[in-house]
PDB file of C-alpha atoms and ligand atoms in Angstrom:
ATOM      1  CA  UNK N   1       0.000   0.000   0.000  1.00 96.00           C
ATOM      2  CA  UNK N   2       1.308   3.441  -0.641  1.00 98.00           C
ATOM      3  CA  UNK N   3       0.350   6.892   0.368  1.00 98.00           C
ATOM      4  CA  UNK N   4      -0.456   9.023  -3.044  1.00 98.00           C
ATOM      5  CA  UNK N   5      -1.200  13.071  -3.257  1.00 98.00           C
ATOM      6  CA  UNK N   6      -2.300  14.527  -5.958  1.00 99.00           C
ATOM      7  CA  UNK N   7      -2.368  17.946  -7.123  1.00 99.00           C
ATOM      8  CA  UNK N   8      -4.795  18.542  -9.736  1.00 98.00           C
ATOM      9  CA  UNK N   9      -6.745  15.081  -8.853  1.00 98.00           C
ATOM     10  CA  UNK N  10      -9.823  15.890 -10.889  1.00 98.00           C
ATOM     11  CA  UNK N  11      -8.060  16.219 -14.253  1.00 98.00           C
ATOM     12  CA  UNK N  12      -9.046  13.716 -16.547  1.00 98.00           C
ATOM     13  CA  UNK N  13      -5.600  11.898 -16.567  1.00 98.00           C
ATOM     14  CA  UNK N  14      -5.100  12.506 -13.228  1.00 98.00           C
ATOM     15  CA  UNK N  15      -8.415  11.155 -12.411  1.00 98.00           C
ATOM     16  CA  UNK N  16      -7.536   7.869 -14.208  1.00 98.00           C
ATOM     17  CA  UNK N  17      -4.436   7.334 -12.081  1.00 98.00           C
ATOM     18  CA  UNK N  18      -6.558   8.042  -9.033  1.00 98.00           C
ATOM     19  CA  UNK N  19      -8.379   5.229 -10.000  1.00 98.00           C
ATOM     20  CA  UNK N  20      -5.615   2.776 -10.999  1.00 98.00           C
ATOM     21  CA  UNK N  21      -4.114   3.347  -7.708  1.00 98.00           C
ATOM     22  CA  UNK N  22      -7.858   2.980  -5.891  1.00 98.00           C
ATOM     23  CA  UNK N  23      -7.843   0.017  -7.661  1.00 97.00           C
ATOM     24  CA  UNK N  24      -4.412  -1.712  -6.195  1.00 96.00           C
ATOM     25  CA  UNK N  25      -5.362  -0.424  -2.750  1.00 97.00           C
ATOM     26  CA  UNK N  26      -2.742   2.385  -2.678  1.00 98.00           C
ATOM     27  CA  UNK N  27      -4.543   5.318  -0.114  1.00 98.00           C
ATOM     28  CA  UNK N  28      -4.706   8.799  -1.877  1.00 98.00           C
ATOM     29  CA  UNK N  29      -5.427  12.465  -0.984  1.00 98.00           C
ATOM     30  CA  UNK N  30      -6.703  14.644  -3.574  1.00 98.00           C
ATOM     31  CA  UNK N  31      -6.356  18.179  -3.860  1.00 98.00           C
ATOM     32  CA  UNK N  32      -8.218  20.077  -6.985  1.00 98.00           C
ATOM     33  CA  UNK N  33      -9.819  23.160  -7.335  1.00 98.00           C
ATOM     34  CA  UNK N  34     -13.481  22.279  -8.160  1.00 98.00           C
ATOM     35  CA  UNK N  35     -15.545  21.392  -5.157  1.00 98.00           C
ATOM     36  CA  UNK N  36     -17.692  19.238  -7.240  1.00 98.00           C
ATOM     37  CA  UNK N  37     -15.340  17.368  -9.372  1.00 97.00           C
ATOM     38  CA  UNK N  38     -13.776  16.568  -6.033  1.00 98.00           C
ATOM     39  CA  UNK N  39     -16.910  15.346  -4.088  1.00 97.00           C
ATOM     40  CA  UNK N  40     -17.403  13.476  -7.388  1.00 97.00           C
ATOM     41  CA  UNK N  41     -13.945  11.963  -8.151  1.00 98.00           C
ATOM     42  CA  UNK N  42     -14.073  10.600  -4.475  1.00 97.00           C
ATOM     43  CA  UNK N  43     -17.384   9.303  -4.116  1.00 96.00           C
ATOM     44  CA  UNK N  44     -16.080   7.247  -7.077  1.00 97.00           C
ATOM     45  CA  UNK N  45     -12.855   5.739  -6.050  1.00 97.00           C
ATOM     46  CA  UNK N  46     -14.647   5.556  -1.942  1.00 94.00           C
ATOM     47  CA  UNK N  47     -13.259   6.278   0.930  1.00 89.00           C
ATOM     48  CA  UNK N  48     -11.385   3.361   1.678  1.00 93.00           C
ATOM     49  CA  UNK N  49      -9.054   4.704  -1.368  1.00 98.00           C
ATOM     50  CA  UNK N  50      -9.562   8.564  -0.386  1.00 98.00           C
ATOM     51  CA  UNK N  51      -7.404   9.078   2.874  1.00 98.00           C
ATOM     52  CA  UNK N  52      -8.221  13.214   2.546  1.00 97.00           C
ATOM     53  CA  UNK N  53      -8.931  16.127   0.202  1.00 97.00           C
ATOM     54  CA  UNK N  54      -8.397  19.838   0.068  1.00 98.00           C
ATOM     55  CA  UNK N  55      -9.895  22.674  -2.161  1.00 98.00           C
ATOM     56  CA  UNK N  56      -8.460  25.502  -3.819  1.00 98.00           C
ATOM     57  CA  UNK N  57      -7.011  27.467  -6.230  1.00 98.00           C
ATOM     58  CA  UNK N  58      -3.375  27.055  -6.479  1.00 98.00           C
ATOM     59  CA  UNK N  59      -2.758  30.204  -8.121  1.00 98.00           C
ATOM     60  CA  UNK N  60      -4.133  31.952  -5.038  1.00 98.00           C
ATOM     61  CA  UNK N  61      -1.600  33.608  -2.646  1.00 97.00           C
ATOM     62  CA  UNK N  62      -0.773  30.671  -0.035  1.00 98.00           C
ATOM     63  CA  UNK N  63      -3.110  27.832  -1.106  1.00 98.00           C
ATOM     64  CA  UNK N  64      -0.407  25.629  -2.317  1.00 98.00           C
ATOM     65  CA  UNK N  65       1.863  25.336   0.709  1.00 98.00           C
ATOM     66  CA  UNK N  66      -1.867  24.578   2.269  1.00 98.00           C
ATOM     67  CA  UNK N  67      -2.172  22.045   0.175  1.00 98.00           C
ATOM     68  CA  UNK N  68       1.499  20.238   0.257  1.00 98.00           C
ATOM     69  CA  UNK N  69       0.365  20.954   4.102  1.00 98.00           C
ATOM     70  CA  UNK N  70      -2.126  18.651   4.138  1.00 98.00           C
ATOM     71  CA  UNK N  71      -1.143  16.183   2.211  1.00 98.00           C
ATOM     72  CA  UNK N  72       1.649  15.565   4.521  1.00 98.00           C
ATOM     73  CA  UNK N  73      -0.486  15.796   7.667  1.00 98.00           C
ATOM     74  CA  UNK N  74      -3.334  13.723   5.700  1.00 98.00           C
ATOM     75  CA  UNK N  75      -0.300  10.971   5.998  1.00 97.00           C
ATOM     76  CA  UNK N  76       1.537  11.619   9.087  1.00 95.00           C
ATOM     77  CA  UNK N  77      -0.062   9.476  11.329  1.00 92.00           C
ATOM     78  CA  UNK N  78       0.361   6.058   9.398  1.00 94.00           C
ATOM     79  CA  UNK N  79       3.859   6.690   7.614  1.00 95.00           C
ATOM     80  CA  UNK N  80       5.772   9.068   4.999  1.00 97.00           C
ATOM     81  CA  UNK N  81       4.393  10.415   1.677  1.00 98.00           C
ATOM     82  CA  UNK N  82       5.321   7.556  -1.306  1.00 98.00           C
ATOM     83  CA  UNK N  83       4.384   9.250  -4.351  1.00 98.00           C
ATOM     84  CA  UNK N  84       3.579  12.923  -5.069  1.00 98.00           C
ATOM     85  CA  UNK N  85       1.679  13.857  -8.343  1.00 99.00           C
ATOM     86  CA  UNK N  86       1.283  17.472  -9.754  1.00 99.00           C
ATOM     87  CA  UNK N  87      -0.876  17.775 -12.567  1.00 98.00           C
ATOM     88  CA  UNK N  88      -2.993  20.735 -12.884  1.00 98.00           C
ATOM     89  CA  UNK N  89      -2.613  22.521 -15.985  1.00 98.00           C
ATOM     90  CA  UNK N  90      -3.858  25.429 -18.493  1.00 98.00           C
ATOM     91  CA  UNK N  91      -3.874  25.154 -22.517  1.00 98.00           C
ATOM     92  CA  UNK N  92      -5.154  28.727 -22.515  1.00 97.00           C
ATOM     93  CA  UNK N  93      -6.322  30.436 -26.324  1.00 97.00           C
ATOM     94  CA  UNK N  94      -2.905  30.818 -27.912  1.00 98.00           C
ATOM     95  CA  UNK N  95      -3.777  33.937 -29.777  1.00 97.00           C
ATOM     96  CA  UNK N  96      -5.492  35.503 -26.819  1.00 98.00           C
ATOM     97  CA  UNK N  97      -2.411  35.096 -25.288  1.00 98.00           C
ATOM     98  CA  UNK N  98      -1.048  36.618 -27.916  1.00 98.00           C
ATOM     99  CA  UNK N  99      -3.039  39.961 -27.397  1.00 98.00           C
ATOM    100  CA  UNK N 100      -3.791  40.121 -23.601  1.00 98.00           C
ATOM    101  CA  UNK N 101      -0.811  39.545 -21.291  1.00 98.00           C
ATOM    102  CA  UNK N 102      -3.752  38.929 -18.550  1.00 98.00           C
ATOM    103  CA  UNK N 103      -4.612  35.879 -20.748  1.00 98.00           C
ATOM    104  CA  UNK N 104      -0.747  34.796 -21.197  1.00 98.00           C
ATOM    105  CA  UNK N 105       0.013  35.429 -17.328  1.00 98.00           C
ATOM    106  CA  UNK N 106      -2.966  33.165 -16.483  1.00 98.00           C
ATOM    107  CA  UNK N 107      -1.224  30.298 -18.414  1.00 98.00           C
ATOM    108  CA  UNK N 108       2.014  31.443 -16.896  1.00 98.00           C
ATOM    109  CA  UNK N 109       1.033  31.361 -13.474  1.00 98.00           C
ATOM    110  CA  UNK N 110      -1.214  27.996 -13.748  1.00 98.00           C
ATOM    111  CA  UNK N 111       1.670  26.476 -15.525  1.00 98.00           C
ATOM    112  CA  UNK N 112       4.788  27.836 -13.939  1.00 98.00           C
ATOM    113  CA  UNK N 113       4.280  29.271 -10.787  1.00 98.00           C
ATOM    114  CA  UNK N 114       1.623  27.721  -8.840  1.00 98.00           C
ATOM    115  CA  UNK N 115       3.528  24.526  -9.865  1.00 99.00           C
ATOM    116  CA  UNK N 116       6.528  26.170  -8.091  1.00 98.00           C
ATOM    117  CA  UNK N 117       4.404  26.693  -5.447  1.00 98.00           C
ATOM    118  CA  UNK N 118       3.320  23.506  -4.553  1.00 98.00           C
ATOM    119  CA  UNK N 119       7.036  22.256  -5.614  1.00 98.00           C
ATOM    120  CA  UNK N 120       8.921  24.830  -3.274  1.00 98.00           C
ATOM    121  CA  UNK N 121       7.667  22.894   0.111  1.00 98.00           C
ATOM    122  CA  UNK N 122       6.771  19.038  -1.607  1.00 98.00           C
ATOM    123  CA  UNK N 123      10.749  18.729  -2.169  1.00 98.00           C
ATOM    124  CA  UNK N 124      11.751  20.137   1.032  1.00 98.00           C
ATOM    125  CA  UNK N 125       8.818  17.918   2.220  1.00 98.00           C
ATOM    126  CA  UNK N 126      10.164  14.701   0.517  1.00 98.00           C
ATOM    127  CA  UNK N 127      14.013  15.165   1.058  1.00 98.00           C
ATOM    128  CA  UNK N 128      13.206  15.713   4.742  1.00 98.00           C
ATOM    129  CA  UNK N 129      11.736  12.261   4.610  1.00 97.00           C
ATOM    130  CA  UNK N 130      14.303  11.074   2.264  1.00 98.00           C
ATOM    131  CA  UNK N 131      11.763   8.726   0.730  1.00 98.00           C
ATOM    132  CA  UNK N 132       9.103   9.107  -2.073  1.00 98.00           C
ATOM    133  CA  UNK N 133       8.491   9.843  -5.726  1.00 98.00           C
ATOM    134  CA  UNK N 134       7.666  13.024  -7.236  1.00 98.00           C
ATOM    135  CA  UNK N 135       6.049  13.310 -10.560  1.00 98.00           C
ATOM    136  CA  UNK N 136       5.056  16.400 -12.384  1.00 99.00           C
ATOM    137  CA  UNK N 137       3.248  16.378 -15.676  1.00 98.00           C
ATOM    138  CA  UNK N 138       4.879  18.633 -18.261  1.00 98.00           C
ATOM    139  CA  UNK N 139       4.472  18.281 -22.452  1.00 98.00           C
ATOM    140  CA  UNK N 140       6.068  17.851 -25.030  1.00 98.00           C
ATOM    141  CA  UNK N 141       5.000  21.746 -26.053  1.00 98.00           C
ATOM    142  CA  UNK N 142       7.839  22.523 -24.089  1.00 98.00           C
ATOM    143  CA  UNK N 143       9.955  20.757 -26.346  1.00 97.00           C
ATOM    144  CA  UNK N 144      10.319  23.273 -29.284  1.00 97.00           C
ATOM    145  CA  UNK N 145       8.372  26.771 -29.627  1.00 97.00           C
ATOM    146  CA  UNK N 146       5.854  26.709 -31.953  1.00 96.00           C
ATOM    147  CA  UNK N 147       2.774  28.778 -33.039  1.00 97.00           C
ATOM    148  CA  UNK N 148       0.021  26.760 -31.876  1.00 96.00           C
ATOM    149  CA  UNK N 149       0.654  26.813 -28.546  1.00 97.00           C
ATOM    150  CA  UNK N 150       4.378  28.716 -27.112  1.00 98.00           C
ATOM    151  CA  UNK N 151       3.259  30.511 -24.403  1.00 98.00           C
ATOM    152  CA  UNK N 152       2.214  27.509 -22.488  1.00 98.00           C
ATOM    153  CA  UNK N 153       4.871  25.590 -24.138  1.00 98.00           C
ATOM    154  CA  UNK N 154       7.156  28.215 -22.645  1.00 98.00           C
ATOM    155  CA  UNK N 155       5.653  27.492 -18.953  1.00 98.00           C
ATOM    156  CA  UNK N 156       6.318  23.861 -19.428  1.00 98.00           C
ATOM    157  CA  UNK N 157       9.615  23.950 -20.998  1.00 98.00           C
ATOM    158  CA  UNK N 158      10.605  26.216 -17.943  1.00 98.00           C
ATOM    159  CA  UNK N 159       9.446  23.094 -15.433  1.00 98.00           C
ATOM    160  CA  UNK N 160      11.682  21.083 -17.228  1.00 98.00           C
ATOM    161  CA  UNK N 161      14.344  22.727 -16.535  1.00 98.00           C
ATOM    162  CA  UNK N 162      13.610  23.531 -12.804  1.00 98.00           C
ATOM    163  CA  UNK N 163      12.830  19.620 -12.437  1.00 98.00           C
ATOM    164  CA  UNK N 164      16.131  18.726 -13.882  1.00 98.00           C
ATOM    165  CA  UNK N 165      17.714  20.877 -11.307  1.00 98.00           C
ATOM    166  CA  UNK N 166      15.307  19.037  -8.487  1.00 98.00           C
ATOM    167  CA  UNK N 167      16.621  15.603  -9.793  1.00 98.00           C
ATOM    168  CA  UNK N 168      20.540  16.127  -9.379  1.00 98.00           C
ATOM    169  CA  UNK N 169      19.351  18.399  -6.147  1.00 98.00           C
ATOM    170  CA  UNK N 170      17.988  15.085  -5.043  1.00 97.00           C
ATOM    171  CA  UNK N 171      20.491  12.401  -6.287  1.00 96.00           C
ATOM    172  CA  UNK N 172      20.872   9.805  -3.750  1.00 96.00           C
ATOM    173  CA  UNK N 173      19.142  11.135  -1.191  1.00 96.00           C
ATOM    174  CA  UNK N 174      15.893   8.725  -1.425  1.00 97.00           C
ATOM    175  CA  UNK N 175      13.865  10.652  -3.783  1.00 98.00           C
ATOM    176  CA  UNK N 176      12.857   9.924  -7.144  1.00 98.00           C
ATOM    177  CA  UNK N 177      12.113  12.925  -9.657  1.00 98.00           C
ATOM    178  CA  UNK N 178       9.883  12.391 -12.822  1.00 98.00           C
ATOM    179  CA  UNK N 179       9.195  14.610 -15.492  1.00 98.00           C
ATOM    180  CA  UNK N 180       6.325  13.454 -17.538  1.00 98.00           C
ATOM    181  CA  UNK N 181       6.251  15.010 -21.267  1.00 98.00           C
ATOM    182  CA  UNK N 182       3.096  14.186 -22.229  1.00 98.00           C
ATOM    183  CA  UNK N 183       1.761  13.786 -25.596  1.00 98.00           C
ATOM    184  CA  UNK N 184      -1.474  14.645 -27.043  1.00 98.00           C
ATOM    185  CA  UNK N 185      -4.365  13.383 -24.917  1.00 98.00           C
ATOM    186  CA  UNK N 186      -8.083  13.362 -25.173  1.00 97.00           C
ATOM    187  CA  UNK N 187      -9.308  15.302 -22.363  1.00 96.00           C
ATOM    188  CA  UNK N 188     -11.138  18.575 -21.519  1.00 95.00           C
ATOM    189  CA  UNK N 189      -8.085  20.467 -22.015  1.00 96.00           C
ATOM    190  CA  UNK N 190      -8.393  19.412 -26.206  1.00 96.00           C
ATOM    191  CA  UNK N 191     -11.910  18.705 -26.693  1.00 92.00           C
ATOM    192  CA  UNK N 192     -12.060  21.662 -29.481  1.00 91.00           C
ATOM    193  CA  UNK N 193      -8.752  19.740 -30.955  1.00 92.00           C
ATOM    194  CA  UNK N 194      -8.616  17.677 -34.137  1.00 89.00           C
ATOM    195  CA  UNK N 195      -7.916  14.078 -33.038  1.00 87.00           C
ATOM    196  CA  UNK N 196      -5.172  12.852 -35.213  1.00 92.00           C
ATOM    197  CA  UNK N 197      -3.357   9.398 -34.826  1.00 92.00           C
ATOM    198  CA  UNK N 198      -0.882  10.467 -32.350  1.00 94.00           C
ATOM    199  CA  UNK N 199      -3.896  11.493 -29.822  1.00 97.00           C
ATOM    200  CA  UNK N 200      -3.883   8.921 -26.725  1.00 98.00           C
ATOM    201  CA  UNK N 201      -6.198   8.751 -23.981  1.00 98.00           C
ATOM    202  CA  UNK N 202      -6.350   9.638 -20.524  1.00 98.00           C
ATOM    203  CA  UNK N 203      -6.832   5.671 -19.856  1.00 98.00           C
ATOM    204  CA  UNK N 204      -4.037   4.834 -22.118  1.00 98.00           C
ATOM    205  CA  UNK N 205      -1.621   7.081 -20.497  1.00 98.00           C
ATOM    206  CA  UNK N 206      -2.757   6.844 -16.380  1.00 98.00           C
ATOM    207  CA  UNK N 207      -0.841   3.646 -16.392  1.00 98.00           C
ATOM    208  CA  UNK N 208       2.080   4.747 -17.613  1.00 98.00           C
ATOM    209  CA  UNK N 209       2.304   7.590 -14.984  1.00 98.00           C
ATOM    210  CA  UNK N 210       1.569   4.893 -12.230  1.00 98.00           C
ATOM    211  CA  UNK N 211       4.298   2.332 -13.272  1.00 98.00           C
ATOM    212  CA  UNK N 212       6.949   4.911 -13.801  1.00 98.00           C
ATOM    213  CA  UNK N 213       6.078   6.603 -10.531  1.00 98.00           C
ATOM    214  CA  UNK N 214       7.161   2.980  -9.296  1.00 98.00           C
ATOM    215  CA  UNK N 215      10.618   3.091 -10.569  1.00 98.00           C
ATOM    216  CA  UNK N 216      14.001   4.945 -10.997  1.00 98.00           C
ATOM    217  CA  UNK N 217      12.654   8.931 -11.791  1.00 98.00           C
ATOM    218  CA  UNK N 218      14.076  10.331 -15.094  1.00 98.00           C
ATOM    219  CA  UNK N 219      12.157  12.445 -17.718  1.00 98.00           C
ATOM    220  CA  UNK N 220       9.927  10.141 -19.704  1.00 98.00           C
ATOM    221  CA  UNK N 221       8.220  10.930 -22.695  1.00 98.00           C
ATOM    222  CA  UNK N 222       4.025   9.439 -22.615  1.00 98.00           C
ATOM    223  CA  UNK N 223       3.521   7.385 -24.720  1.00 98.00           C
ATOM    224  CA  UNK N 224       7.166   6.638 -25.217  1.00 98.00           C
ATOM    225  CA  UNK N 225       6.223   7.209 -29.160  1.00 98.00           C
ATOM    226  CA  UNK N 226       7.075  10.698 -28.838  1.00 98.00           C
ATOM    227  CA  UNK N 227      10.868  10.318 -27.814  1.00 98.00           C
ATOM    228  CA  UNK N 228      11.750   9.400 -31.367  1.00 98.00           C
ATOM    229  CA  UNK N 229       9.620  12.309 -32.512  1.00 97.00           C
ATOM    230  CA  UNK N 230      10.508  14.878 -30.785  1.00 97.00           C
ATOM    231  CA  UNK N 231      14.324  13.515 -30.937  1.00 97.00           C
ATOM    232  CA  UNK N 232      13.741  14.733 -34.949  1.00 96.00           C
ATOM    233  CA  UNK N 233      11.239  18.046 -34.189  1.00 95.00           C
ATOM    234  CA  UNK N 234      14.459  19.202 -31.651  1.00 96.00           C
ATOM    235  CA  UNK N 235      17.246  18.531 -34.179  1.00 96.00           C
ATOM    236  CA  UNK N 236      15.400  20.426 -36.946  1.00 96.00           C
ATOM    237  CA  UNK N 237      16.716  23.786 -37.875  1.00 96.00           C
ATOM    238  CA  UNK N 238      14.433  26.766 -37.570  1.00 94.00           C
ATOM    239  CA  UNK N 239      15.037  27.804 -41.609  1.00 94.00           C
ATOM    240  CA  UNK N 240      13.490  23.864 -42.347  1.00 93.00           C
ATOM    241  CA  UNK N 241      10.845  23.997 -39.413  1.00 93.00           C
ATOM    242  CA  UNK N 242       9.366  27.050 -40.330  1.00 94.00           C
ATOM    243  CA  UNK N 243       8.864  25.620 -44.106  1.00 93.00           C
ATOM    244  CA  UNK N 244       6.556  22.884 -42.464  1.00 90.00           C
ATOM    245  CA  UNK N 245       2.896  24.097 -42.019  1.00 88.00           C
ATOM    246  CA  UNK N 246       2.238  21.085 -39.924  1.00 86.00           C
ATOM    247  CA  UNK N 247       4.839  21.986 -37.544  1.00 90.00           C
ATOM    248  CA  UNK N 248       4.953  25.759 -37.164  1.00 90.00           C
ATOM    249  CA  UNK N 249       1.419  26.472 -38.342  1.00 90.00           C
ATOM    250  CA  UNK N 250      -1.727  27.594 -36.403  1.00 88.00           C
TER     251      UNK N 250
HETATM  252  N1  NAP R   1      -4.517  16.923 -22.640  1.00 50.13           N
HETATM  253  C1  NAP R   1      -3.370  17.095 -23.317  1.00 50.13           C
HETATM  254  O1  NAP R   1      -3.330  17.006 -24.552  1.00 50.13           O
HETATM  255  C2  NAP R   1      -2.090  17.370 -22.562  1.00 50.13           C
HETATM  256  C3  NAP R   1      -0.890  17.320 -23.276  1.00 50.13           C
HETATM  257  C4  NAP R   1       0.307  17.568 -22.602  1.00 50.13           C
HETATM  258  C5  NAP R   1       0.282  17.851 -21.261  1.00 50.13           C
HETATM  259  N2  NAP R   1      -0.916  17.910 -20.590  1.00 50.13           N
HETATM  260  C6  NAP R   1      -0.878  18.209 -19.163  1.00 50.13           C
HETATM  261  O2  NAP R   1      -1.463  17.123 -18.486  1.00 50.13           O
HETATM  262  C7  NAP R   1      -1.983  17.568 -17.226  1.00 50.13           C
HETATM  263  C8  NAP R   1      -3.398  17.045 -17.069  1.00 50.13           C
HETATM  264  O3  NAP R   1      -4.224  17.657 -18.062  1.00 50.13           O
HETATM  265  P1  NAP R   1      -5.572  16.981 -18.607  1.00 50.13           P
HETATM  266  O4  NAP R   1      -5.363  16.643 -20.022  1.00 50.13           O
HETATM  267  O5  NAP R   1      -5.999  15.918 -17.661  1.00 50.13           O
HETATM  268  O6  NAP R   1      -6.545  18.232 -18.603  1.00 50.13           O
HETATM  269  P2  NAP R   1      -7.851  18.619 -17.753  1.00 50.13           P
HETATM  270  O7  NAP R   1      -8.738  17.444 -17.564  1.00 50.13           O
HETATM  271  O8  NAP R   1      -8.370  19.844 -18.407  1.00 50.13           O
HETATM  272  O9  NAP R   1      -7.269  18.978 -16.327  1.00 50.13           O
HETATM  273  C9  NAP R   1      -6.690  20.195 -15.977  1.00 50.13           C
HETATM  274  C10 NAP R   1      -6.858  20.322 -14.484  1.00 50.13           C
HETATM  275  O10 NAP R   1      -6.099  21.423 -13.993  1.00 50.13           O
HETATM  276  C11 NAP R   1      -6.894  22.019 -12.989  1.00 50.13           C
HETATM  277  N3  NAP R   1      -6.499  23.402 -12.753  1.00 50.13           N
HETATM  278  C12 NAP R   1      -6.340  24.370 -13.688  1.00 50.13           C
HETATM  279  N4  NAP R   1      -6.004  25.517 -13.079  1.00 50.13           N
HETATM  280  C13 NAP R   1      -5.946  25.259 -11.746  1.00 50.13           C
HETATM  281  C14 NAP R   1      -5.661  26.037 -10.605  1.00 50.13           C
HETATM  282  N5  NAP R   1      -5.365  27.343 -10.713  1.00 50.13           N
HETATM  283  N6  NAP R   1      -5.696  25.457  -9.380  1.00 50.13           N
HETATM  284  C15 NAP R   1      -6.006  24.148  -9.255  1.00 50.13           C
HETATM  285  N7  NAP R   1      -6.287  23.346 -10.302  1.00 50.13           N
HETATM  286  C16 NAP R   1      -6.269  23.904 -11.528  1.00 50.13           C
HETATM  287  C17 NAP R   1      -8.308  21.941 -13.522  1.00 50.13           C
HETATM  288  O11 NAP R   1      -9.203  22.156 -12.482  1.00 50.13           O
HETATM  289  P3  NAP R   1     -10.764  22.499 -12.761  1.00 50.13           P
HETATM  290  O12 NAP R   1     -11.415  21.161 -12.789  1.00 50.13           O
HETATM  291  O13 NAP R   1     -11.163  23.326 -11.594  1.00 50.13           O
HETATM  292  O14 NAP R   1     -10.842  23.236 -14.061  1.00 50.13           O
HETATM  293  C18 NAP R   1      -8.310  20.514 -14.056  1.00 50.13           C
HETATM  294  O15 NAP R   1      -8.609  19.592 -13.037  1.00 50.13           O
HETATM  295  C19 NAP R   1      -1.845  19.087 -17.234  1.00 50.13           C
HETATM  296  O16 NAP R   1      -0.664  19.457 -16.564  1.00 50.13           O
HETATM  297  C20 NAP R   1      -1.680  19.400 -18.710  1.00 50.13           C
HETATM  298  O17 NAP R   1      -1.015  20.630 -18.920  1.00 50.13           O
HETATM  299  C21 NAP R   1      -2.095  17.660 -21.210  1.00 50.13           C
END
């Protein structure tokens, strides 16, 4: 049995590893920012799965130290925190972004800082215990700046980098640090998307989140298709990407 937070628990992927973790008995706290995804999401994994929750806002001055908070309180009777999950995110309207810096700082601070925020006091958290496994869901938008969608790719590509720095911060002290790139994924964050063949699932990819979180951390790309891919979309230089309509179009 392990002890499970996670932050952003009533996104759709995150929601699917709740349940695949329900499912193997592992005890979870959820923190989200919708009241009634929340009540929902635990009435359906039950409370035998759902050890605590908390609501809020993690963009909101001092809500995600309350959060990290109680997770670790949630916990601190029965043992240390195993695995940590951060997954809230923001697409945003690339073009509003574009216009509005209100619109681009929303994505910024979803993305970027309120992720910091909850990071800042889960590391210290976890290398106090020097035990657990911390996961954060990036994307592969981060990989390479492109039209469709840079300004959260920018926020993304920045936790990259900051988790990189975590993971040699944390080398051999007990705690595991996993960057998830995630692909594509069919969720309320893309429903106005065109589903092409590269599209997974929130189903397909829960899994893959729960298995890594098991093992040695790293940066993994999910599916593992796009490692390959974006090996190629990296390497290309900006004169050739820019020819490709696919790549740097709207
Ligand atoms: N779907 C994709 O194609 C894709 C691709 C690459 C990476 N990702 C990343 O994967 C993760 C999961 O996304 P998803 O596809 O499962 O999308 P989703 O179902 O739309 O989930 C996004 C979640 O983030 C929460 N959230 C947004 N702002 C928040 C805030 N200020 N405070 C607290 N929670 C907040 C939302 O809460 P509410 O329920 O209150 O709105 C929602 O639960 C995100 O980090 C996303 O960036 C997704």
């Amino acid at each position: 049995m392990k002890r499970v937070a996670i932050f952003g628990a009533t996104s759709a992927v995150a929601a699917a590893a709740a349940e695949r973790w329900a499912a193997r008995g592992d005890r979870l706290f959820l923190a989200g920012r919708d009241a009634e995804k929340l009540a929902a999401l635990r009435a359906r994994l039950g409370n035998a799965a759902v050890a605590g929750d908390f609501q809020g806002d993690f963009t909101a001055p001092g809500v995600a130290s309350a959060a990290v908070g109680a997770a670790f309180a949630t916990f601190a009777e029965t043992g240390p925190l195993d695995v940590a999950l951060v997954a809230h995110g923001l697409l945003g309207e690339q073009q509003e972004t574009e216009r509005d810096f209100t619109a681009a700082d929303a994505v910024l601070q979803t993305n970027f800082n309120a992720t910091i925020a909850l990071l800042v006091p889960l590391v210290n958290g976890l290398e106090a215990q020097g035990h657990g496994a911390l996961g954060v869901i990036t994307s592969v938008a981060g990989e390479r700046g492109r039209p469709r969608n840079y300004t959260y790719g920018a926020a993304k590509a920045g936790l990259n980098t900051y988790l990189q720095g975590v993971r040699s911060r944390l080398y051999g002290r007990g705690v595991a640090v996993h960057t998830f790139k995630l692909g594509p994924v069919d969720s309320p964050m893309t429903t106005t998307h065109t589903k092409h063949a590269l599209f997974s699932t929130p189903e397909r990819v829960a899994p893959i989140l729960v298995d890594r979180l098991d093992g040695p951390g790293g940066e993994h790309y999910v599916p593992g298709y796009w490692r390959p891919i974006l090996g190629v979309v990296r390497a290309l230089p900006e004169a050739v990407f820019q020819r490709f309509g696919f790549l740097a179009g709207r």
